Short mmCIF file of N, CA, C and O in Angstrom, two decimals:
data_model
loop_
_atom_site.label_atom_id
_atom_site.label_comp_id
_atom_site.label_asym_id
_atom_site.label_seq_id
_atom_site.Cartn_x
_atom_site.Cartn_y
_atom_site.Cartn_z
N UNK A 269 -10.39 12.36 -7.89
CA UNK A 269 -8.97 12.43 -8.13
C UNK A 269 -8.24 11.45 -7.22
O UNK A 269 -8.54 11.27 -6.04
N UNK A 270 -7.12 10.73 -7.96
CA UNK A 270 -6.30 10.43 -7.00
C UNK A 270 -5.13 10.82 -6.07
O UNK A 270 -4.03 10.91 -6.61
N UNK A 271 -5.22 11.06 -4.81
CA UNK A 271 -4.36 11.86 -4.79
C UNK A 271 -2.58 11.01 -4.40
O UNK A 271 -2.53 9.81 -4.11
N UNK A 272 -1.76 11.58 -4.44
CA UNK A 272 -0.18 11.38 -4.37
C UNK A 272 0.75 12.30 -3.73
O UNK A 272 0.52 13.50 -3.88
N UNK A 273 1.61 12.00 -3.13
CA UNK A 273 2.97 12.87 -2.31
C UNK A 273 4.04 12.11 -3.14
O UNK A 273 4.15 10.90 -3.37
N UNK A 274 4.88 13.27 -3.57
CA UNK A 274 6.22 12.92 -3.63
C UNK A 274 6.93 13.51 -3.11
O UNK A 274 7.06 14.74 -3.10
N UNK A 275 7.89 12.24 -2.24
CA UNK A 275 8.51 13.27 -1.13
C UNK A 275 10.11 12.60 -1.36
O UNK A 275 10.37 11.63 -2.08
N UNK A 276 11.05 13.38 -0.59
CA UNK A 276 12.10 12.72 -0.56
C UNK A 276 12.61 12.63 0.74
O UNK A 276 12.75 13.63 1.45
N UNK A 277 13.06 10.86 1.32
CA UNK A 277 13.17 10.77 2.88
C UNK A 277 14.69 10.13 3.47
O UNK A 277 15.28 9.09 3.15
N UNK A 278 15.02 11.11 4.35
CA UNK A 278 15.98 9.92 4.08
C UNK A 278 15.96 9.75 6.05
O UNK A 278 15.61 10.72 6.72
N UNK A 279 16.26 8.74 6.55
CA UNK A 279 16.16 8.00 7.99
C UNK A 279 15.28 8.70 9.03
O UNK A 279 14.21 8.29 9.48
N UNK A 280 15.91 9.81 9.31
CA UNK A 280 15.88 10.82 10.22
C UNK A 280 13.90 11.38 9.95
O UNK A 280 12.87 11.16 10.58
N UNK A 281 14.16 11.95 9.00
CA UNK A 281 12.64 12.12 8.58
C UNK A 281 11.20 11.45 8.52
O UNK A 281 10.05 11.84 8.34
N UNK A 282 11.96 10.08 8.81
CA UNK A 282 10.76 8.98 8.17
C UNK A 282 9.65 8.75 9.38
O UNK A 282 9.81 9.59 10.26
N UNK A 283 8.88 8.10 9.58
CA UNK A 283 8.11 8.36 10.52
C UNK A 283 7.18 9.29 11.27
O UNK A 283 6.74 9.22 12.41
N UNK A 284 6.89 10.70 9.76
CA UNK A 284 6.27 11.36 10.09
C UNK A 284 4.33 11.38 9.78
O UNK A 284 4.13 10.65 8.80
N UNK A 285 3.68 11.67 10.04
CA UNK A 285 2.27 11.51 9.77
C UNK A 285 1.96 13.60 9.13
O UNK A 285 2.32 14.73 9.47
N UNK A 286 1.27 13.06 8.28
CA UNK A 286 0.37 14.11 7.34
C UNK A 286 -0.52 14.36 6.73
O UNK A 286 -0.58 13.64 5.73
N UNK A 287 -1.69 15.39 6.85
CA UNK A 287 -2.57 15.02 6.39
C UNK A 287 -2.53 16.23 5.19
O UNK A 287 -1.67 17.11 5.12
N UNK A 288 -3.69 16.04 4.25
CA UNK A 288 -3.99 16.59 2.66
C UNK A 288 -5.52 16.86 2.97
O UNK A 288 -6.36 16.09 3.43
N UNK A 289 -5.62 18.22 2.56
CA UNK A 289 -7.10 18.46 3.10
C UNK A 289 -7.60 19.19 1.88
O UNK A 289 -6.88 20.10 1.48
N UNK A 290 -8.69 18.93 1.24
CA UNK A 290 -9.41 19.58 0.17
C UNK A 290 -10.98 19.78 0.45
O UNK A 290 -11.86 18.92 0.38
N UNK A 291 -11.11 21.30 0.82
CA UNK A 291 -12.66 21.22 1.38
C UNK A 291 -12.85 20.21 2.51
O UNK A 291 -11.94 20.00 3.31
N UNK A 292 -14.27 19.46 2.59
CA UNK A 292 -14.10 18.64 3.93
C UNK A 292 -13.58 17.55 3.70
O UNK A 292 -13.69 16.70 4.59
N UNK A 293 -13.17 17.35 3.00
CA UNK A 293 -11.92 15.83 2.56
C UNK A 293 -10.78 15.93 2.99
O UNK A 293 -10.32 17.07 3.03
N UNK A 294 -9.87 14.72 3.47
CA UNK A 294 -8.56 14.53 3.62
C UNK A 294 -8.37 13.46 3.42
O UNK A 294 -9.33 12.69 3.41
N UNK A 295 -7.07 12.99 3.19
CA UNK A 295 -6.29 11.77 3.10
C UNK A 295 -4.94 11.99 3.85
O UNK A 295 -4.45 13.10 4.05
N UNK A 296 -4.38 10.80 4.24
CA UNK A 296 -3.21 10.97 4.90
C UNK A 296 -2.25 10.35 5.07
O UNK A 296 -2.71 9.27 4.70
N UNK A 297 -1.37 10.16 5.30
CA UNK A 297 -0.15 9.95 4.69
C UNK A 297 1.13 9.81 5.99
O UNK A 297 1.05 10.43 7.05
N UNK A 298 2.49 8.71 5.57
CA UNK A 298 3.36 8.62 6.65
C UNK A 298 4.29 8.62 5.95
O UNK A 298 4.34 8.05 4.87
N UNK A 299 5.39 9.41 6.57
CA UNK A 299 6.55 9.55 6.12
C UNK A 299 7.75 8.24 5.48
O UNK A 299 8.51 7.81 6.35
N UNK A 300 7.91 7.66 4.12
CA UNK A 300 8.65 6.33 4.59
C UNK A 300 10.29 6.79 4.21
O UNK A 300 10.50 7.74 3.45
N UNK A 301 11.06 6.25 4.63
CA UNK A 301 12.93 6.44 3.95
C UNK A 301 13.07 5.96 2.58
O UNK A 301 12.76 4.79 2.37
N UNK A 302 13.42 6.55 1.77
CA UNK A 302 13.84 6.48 0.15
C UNK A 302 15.27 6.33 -0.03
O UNK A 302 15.85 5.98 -1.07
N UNK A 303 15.93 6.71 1.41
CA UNK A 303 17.40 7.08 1.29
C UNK A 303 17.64 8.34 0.68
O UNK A 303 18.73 8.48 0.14
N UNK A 304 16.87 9.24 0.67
CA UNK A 304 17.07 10.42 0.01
C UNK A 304 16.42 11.71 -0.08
O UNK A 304 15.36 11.65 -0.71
N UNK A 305 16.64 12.55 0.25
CA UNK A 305 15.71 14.20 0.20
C UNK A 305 15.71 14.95 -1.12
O UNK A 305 14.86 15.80 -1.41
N UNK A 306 16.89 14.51 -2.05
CA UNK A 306 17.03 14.77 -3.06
C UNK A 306 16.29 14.47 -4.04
O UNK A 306 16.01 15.44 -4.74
N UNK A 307 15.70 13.16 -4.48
CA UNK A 307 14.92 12.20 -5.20
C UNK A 307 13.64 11.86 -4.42
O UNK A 307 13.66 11.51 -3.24
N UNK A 308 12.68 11.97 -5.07
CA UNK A 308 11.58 11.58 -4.36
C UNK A 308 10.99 9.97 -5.10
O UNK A 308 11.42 9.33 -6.06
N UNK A 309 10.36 9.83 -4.57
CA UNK A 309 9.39 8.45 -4.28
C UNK A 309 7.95 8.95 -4.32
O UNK A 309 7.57 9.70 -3.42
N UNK A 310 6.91 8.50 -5.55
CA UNK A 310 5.73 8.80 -5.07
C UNK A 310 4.86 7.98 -4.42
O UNK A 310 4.75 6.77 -4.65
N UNK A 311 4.30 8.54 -3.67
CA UNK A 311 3.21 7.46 -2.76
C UNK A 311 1.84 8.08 -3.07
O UNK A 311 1.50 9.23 -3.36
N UNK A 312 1.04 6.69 -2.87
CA UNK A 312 -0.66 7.40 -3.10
C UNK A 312 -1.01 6.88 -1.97
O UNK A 312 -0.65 5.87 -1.36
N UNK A 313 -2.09 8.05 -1.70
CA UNK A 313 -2.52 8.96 -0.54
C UNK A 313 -4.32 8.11 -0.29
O UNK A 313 -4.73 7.56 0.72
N UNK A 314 -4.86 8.27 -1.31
CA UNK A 314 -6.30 8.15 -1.89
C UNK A 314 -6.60 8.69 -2.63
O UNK A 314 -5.88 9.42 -3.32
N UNK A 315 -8.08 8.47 -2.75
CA UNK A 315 -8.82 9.33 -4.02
C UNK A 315 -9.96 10.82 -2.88
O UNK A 315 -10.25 10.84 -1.68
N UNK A 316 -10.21 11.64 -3.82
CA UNK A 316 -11.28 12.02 -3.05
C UNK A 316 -12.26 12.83 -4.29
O UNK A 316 -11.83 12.54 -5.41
N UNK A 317 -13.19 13.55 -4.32
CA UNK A 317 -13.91 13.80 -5.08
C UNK A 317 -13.78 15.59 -4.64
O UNK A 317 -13.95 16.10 -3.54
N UNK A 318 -13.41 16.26 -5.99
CA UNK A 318 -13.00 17.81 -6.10
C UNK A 318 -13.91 18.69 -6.84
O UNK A 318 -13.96 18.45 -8.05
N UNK A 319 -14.64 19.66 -6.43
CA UNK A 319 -15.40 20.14 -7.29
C UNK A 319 -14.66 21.55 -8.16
O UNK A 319 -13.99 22.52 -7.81
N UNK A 320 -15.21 21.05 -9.47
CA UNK A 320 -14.44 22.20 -10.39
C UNK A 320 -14.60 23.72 -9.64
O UNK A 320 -15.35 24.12 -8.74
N UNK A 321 -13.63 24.31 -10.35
CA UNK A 321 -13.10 25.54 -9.74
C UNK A 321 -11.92 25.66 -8.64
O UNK A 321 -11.19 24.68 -8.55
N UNK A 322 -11.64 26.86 -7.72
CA UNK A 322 -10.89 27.23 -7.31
C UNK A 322 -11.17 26.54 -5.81
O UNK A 322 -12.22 26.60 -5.17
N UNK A 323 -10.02 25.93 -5.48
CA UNK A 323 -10.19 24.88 -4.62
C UNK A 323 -8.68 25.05 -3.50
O UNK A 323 -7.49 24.90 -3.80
N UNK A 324 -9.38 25.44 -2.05
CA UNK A 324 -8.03 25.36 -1.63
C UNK A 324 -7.43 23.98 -0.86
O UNK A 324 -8.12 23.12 -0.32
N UNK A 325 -5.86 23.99 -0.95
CA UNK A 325 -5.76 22.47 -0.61
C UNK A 325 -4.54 23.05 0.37
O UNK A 325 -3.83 24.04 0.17
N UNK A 326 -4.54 21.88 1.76
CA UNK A 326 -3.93 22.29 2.98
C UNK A 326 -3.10 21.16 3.18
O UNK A 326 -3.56 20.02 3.21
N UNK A 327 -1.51 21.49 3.37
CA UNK A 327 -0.96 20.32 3.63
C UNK A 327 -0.43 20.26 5.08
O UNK A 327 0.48 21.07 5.27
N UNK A 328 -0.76 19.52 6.12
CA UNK A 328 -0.57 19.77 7.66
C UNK A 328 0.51 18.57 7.83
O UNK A 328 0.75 17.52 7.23
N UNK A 329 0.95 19.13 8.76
CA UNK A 329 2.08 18.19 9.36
C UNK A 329 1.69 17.58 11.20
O UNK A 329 1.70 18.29 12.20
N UNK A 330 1.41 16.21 11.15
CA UNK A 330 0.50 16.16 12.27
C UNK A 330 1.19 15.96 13.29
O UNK A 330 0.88 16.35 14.42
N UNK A 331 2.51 15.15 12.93
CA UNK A 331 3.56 14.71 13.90
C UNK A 331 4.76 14.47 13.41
O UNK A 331 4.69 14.32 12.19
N UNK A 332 5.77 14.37 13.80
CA UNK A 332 7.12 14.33 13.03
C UNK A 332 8.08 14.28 14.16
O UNK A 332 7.84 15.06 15.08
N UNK A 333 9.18 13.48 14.27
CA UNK A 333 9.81 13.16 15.56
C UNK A 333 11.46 14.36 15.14
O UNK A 333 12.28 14.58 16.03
N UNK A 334 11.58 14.78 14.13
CA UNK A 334 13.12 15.75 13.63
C UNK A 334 12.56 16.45 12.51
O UNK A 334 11.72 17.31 12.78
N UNK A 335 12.78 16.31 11.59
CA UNK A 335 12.49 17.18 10.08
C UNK A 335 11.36 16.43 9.87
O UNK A 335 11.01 15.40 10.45
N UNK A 336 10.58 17.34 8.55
CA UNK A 336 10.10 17.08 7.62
C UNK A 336 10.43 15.90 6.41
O UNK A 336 11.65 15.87 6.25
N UNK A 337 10.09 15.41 5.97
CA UNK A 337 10.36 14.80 4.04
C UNK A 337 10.69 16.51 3.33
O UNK A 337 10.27 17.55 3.84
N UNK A 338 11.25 16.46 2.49
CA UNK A 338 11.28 17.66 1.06
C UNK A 338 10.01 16.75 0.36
O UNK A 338 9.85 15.58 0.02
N UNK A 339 9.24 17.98 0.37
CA UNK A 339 8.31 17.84 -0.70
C UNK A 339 8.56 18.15 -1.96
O UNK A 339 8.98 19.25 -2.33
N UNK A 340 8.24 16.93 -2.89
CA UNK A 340 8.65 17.64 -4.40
C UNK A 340 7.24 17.83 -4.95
O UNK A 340 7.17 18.90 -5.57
N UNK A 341 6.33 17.29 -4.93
CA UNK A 341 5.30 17.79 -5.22
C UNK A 341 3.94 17.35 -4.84
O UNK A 341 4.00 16.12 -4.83
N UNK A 342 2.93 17.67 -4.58
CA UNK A 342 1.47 17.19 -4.14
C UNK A 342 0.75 16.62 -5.30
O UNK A 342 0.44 17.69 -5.83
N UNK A 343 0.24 15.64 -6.13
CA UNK A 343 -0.29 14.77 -7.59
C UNK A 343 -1.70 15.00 -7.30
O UNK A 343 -2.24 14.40 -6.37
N UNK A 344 -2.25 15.68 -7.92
CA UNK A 344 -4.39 15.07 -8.39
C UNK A 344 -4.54 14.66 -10.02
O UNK A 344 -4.86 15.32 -11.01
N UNK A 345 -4.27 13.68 -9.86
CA UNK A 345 -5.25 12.44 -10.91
C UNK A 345 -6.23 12.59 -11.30
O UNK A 345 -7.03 11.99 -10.59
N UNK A 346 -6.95 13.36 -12.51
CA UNK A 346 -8.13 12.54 -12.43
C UNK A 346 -8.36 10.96 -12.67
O UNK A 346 -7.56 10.27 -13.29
N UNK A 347 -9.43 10.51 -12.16
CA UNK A 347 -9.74 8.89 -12.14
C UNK A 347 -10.78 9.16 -13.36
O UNK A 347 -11.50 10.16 -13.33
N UNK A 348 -10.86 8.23 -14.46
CA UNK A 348 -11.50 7.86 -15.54
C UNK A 348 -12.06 6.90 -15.59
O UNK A 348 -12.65 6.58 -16.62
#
């Protein structure tokens, strides 16, 4: 899968680090400014390989200097 964040950033927020954890996989991710918390921007993260079934997925926040991004949503792709 590929994975994706859509987040919405606006100044204050930007510059945060995050990671996406599925089983022993992660990818990770930095906060960028969109000008906005409202509207998101998607960014890709990587790919990682998911095995069918019930799969839990962890979204950590590693560092962040004020707020968060609004998350609008976490993306898995499959790759074809």
């Amino acid at each position: 899968y590929n994975i994706y964040a859509d987040l919405g950033t606006i100044k204050m927020q930007s510059g945060a680090y995050f990671t996406i954890t599925v089983g022993n996989q992660s990818v990770k991710g930095i906060t960028v400014e969109n000008g906005s918390y409202d509207k998101y921007s998607r960014y890709f993260l990587g790919s990682m390989r998911i095995k069918n079934g019930k799969n839990k997925v962890v979204f950590y926040v590693d560092k962040m200097k004020h707020t968060f991004s609004d998350i609008h949503a976490v993306v898995f792709i499959p790759i074809k």
